[in-house]
CSV table of C-alpha atoms and ligand atoms in Angstrom, one decimal:
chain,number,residue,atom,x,y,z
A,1,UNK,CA,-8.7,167.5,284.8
A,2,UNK,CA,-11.4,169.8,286.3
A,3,UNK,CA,-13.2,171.7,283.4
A,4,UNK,CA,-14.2,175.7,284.1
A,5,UNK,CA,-14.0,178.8,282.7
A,6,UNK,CA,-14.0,179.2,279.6
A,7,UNK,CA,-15.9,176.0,278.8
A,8,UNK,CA,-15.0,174.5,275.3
A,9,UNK,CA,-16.6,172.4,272.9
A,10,UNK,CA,-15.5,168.9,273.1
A,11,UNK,CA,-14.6,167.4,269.6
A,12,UNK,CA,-16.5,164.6,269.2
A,13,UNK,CA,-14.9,160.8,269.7
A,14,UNK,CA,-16.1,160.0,266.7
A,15,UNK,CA,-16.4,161.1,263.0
A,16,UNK,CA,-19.9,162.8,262.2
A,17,UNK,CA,-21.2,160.4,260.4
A,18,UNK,CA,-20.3,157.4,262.0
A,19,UNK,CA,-23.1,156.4,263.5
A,20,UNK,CA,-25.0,156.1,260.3
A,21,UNK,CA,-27.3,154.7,259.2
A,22,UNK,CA,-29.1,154.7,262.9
A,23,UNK,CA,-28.0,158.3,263.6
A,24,UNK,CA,-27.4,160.8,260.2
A,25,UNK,CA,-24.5,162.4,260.0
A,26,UNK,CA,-26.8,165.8,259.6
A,27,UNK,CA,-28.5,165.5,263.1
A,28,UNK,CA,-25.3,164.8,264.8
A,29,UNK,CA,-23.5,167.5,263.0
A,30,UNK,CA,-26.4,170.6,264.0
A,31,UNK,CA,-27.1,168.8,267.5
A,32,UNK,CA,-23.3,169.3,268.4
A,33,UNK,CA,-22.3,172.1,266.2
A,34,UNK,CA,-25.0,174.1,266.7
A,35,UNK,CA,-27.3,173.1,270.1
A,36,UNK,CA,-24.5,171.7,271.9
A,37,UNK,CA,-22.2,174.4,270.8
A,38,UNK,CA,-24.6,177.5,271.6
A,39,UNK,CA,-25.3,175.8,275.1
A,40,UNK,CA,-21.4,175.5,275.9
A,41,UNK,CA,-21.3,179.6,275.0
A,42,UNK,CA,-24.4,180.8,276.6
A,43,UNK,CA,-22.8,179.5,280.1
A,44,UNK,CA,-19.4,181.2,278.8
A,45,UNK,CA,-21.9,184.6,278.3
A,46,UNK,CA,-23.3,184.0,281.8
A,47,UNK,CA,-20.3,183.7,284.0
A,48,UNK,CA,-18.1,185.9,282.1
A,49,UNK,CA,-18.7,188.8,284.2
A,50,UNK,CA,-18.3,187.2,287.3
A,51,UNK,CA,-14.4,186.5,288.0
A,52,UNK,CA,-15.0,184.8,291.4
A,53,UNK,CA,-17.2,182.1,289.4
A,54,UNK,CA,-14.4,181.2,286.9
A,55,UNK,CA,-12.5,178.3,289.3
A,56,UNK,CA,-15.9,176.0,289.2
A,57,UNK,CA,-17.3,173.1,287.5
A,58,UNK,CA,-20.7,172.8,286.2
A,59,UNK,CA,-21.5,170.5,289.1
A,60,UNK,CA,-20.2,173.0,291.3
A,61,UNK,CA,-22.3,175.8,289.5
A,62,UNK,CA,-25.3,173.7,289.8
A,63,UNK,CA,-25.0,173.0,292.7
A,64,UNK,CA,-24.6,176.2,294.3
A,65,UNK,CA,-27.0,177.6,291.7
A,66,UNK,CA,-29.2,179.4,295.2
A,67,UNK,CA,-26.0,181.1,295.9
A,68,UNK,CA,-25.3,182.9,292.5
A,69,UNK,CA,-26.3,186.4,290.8
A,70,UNK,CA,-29.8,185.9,290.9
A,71,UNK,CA,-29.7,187.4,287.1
A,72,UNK,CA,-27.9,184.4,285.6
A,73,UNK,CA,-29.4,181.5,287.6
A,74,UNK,CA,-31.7,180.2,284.8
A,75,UNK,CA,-28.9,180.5,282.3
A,76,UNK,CA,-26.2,178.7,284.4
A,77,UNK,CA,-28.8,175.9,285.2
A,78,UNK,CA,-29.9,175.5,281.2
A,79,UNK,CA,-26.9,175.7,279.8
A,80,UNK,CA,-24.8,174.4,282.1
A,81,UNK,CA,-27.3,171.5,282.4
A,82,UNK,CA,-27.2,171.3,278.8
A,83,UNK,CA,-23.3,170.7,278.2
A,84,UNK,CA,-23.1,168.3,280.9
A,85,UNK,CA,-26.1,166.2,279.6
A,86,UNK,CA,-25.2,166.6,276.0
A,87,UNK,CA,-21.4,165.2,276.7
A,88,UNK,CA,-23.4,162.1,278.6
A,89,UNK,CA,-25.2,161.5,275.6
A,90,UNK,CA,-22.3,162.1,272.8
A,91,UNK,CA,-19.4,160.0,275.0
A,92,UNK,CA,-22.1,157.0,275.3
A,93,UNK,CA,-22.1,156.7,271.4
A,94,UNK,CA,-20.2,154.6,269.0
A,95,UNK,CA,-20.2,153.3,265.9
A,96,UNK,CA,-23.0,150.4,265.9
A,97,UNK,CA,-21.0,146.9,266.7
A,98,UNK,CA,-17.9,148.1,267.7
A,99,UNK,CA,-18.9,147.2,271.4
A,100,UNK,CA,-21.1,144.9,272.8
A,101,UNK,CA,-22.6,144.5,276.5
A,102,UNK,CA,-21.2,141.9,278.7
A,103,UNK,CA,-19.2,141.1,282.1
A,104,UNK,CA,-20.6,142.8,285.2
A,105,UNK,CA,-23.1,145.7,283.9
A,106,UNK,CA,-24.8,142.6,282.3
A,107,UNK,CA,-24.8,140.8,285.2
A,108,UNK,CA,-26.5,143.8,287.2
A,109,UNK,CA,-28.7,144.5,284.1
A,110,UNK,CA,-30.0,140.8,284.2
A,111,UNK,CA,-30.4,141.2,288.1
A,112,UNK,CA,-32.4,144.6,288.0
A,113,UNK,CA,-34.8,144.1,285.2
A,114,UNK,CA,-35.0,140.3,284.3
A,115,UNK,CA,-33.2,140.7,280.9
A,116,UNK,CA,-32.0,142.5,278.9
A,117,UNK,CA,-34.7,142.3,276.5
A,118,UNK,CA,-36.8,143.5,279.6
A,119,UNK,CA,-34.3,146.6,280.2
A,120,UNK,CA,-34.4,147.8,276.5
A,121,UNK,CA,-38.7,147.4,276.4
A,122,UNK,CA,-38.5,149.2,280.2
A,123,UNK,CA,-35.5,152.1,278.6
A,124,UNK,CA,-37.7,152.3,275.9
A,125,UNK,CA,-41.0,153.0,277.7
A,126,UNK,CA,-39.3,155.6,280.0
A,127,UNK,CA,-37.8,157.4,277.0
A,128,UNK,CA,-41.3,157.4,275.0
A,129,UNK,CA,-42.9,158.5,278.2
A,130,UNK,CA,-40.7,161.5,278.5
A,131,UNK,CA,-43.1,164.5,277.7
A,132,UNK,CA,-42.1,167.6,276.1
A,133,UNK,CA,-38.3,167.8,276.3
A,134,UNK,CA,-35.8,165.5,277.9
A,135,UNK,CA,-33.4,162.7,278.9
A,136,UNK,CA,-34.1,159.0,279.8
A,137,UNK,CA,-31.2,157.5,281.7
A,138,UNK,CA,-29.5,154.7,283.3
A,139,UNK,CA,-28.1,155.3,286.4
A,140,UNK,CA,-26.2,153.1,289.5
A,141,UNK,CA,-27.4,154.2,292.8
A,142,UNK,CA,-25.0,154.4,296.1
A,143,UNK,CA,-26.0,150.6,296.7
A,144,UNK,CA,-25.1,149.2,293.0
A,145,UNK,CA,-28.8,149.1,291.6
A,146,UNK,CA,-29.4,149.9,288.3
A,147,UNK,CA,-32.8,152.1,288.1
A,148,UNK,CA,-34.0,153.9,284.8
A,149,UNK,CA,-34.9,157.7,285.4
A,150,UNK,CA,-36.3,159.9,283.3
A,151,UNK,CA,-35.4,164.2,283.5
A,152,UNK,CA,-36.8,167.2,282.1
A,153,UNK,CA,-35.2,169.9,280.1
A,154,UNK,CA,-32.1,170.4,281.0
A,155,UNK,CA,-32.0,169.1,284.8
A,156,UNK,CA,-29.0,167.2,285.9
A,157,UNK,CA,-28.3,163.8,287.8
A,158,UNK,CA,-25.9,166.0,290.6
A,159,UNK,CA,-28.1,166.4,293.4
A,160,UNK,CA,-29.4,162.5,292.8
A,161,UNK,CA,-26.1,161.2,294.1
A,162,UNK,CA,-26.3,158.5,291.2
A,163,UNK,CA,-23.7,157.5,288.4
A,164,UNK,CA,-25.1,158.1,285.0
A,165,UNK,CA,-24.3,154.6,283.2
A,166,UNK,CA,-26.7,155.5,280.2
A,167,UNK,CA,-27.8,158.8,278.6
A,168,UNK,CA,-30.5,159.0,275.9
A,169,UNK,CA,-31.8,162.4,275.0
A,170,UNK,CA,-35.0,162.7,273.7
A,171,UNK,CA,-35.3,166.2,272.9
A,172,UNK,CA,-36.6,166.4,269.5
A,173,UNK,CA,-33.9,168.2,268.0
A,174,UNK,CA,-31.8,165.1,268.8
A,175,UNK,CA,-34.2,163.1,266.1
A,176,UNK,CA,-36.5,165.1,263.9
A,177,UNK,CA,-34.7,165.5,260.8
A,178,UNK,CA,-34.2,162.0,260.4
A,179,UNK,CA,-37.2,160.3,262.5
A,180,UNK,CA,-39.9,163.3,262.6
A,181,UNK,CA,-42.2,162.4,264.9
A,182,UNK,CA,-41.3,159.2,265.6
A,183,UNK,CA,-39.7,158.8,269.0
A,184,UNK,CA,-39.4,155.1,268.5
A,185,UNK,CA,-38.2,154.6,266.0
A,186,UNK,CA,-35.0,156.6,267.2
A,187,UNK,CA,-34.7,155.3,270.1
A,188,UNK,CA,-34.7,151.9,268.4
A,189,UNK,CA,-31.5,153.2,266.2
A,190,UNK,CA,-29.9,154.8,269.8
A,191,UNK,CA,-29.9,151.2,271.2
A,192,UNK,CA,-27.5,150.0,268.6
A,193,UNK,CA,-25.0,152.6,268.9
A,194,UNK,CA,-24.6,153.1,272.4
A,195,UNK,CA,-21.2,152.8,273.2
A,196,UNK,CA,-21.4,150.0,275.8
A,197,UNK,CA,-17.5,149.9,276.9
A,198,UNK,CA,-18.3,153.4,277.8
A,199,UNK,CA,-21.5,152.3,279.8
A,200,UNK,CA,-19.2,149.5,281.5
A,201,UNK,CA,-16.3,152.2,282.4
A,202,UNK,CA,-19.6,154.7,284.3
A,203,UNK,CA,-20.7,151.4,286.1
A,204,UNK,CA,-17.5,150.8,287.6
A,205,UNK,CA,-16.9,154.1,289.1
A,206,UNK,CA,-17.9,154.7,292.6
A,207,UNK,CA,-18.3,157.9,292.4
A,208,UNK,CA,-19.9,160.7,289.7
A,209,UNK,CA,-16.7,162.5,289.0
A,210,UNK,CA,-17.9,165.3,286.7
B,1,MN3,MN1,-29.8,167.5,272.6
């Protein structure tokens, strides 16, 4: 079902603190509660007054973002950009060892990088290299390849024509009351709850439906 105006908060799929101890219950409770949720109603703010905007998507706000009221532009593409990246990264988590990678996004995985060992010290150097704010993801390109790319703030995968399969932010609001400064050591914890039936479900879609 197409999502628009007014945009909700999605409940989580999973209790708040069940990804402890990698990810505390107290990050993911102010991360969605309060960053996601002020994201989701900044866009609400920004479109309200606009009736004829009401019937889109994100992506279709995004990607028309030239075309709207030149006043809310910035807010539609932050906080718009924000709720879509932010449900990436909260639907491709779970509960460490309730799922575990195999079939064919290991096969790709093996093909693209080597290993998989290689793929998590690649992930891992993308998502340190990010500077400032931002996302590092996995994502399957129009041919099948599997290519690691990093974003800043809060820009979208829509106008890359590529299927998020992995989505890691590295904002540090996503890790500094737990891991401080230490970017590593988070995403070290991140790698053992991403939800990898999830990852398997993105890889096998042809195209990026949201
Ligand atoms: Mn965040």
């Amino acid at each position: 079902m197409k999502e628009m105006y007014p945009f909700v908060l999605r409940p989580l799929p999973y209790e708040m603190d069940a990804l402890e101890p990698h990810i505390d219950k107290e990050t993911v409770f102010i991360h969605h509660e309060k960053h996601l949720a002020t994201y989701v109603s900044n866009l609400n703010n920004a479109i309200e007054p606009y009736p004829e905007l009401h019937q889109c998507s994100i992506k279709e706000l995004i990607l028309q973002l030239d075309t709207l009221p030149t006043g809310i532009q910035t807010a539609v593409k932050n906080n718009g950009g924000g709720v879509v990246n932010h449900n990436a990264y909260f639907d491709g988590l779970a509960p460490s060892g309730t799922t575990t990678l195999s079939g064919p996004l290991m096969a790709q995985i093996n093909e693209d990088f080597g290993s998989v060992e290689a793929f998590r010290e690649a992930f891992t150097k993308a998502a340190l290299a990010v500077f400032g704010s931002g996302y590092a993801w996995l994502v399957k390109d129009e041919k099948g390849t599997l290519t690691i790319v990093p974003t800043a703030n809060q820009v979208t995968l829509f106008e890359m024509n590529v299927i998020p399969v992995l989505c890691l932010d590295v904002w540090e609001h996503a890790y500094y009351l737990k891991n401080q400064n230490r970017r590593a050591e988070y995403i070290a914890s991140w790698f053992s709850v991403i939800n990898w039936d999830h990852a398997a479900a993105q890889f096998d879609k042809s195209t990026c439906m949201e």
